[in-house]
Coordinates of C-alpha atoms in Angstrom, one line a residue:
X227 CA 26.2 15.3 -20.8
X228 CA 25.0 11.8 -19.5
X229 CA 27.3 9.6 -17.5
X230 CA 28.4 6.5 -19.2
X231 CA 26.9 4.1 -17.6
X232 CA 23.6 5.4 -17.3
X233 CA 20.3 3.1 -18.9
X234 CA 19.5 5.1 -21.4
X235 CA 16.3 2.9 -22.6
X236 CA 15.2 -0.9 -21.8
X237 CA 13.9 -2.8 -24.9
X238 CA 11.1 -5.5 -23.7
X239 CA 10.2 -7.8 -27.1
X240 CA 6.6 -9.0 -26.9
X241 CA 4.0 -11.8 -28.9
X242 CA 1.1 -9.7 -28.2
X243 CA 1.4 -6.2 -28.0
X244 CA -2.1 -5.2 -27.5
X245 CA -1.8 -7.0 -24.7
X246 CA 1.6 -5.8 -22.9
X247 CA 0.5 -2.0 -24.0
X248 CA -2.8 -2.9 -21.6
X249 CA -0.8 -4.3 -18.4
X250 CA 3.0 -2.6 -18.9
X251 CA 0.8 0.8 -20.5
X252 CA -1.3 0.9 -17.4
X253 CA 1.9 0.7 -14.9
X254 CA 4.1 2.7 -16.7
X255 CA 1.9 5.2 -16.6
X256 CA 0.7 5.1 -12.6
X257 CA 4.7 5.3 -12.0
X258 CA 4.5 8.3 -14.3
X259 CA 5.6 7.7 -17.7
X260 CA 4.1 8.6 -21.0
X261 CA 3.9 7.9 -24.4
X262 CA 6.6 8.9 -26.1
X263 CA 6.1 7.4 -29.5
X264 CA 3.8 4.8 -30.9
X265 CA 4.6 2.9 -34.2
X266 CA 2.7 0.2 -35.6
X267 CA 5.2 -2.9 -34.3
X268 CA 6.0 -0.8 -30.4
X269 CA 5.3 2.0 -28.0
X270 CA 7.8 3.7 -26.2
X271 CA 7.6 5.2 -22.9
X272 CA 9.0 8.0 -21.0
X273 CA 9.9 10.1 -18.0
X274 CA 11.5 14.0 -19.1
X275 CA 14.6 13.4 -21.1
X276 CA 15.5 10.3 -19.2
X277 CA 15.7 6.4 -19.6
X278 CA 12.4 5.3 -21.4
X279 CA 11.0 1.8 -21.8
X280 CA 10.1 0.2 -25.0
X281 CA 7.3 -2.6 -25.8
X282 CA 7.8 -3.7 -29.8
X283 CA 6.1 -6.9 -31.3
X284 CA 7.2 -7.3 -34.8
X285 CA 8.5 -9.8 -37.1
X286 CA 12.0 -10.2 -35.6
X287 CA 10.0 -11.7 -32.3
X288 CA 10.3 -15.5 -32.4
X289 CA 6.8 -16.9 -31.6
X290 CA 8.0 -18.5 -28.1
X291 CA 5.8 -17.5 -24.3
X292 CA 8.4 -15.7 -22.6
X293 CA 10.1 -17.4 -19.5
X294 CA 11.7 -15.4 -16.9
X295 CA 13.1 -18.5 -15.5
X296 CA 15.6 -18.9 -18.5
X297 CA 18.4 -17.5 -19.6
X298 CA 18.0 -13.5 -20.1
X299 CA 16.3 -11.0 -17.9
X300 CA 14.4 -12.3 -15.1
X301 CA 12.8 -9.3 -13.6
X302 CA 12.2 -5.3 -14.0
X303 CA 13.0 -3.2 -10.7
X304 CA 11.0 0.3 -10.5
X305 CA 10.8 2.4 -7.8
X306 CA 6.9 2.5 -6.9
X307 CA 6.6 5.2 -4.2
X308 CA 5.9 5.1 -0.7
X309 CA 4.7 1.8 0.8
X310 CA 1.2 3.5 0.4
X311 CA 1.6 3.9 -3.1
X312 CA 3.5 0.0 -3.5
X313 CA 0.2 -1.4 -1.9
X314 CA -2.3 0.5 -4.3
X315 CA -0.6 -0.5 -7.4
X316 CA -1.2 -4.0 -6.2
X317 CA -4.8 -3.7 -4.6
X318 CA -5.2 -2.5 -8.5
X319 CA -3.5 -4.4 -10.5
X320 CA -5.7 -7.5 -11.2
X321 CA -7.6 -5.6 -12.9
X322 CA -4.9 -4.5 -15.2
X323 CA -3.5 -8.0 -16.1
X324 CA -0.6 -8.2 -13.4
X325 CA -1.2 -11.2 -10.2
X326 CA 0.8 -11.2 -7.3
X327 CA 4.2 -13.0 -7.0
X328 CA 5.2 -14.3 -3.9
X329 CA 2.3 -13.8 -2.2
X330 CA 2.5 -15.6 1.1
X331 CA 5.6 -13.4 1.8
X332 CA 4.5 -9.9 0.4
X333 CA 5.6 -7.5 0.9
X334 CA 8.5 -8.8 2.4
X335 CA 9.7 -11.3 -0.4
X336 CA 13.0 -9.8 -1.0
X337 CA 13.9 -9.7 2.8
X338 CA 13.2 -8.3 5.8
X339 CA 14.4 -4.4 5.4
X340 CA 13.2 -4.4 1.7
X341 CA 9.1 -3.9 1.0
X342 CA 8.3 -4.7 -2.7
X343 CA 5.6 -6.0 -4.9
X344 CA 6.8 -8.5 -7.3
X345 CA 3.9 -8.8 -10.0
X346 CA 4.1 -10.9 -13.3
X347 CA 2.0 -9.9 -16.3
X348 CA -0.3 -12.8 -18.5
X349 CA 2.7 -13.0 -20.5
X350 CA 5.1 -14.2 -17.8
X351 CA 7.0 -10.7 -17.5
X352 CA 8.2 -9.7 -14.0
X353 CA 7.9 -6.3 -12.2
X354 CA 9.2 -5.3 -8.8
X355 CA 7.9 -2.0 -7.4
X356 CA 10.1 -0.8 -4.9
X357 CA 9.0 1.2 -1.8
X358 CA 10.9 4.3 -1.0
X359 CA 10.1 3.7 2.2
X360 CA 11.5 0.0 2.4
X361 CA 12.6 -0.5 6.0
X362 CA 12.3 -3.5 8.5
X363 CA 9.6 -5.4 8.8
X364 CA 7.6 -4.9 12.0
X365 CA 7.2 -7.7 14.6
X366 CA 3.8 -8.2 16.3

C-alpha cells in the first residue's frame, strides 16, 4: 500500500523530445533511473516500483519555449549523492546539454548549509541536484 501523498510520477511536456531524451535521458540515468517505457510522443523513467519521471512531446504541447520564470513549475529537486558525486554531474554535464545556474555562488546558491547544483537544460528546464552531504559551507 502507498501513502497518500506520495509522488507517484512527474509529467514534464516538451517541444523537442529528441532533445530533452539527450539532456533529462543522460541525468536520469547517472541518478539511476531507467527506461521504463518508450512510445512514439514520450519516455518514461524509473527507479524499482517507485515515483518515475515522464518526458512526452505530442500534439497537446502548445508550440511555446518553456519559462521557468512563469507561472507553473520552476524547478526539479533530486537527490544527487554525495557532494563528490553533485560535483561530477556538473564537471559533465555541458557535455550533455545542461549549463550551470548560479554560478558565482555554486554550490552554495541555495544557502549556506545546503550544497546543490542548480543546472538548466537548452530548453530552459531547471534541475537541482541535492548533496546528501549538504552541510555548512567552510570558511577559509
Amino acid at each position: 500500500m502507498t501513502a497518500p501523498g506520495g509522488l507517484h510520477h512527474l509529467e514534464i511536456w516538451v517541444g523537442d523530445l529528441a532533445a530533452a531524451d539527450r539532456s533529462w535521458g543522460w541525468l536520469l540515468a547517472r541518478l539511476g533511473y531507467e527506461v521504463r517505457e518508450r512510445w512514439s510522443s514520450g519516455v518514461s523513467w524509473g527507479r524499482g516500483a517507485g515515483p518515475y519521471v515522464v518526458l512526452e512531446s505530442g500534439p497537446d504541447v502548445a508550440p511555446a519555449p518553456h519559462d521557468r520564470l512563469r507561472p507553473g513549475m520552476n524547478h526539479l529537486a533530486l537527490w544527487a549523492g554525495t557532494r563528490v558525486e553533485v560535483d561530477a554531474l556538473v564537471e559533465s554535464a555541458p557535455a550533455h546539454g545542461w549549463s550551470l545556474l548560479f554560478a558565482d555562488r555554486h554550490p552554495f546558491a541555495g544557502g549556506p548549509q545546503h550544497y546543490a547544483a542548480y543546472l538548466e537544460d537548452d530548453h530552459g528546464f531547471e534541475v537541482e541536484l541535492v548533496a546528501s552531504d549538504g552541510g555548512a559551507a567552510s570558511t577559509p
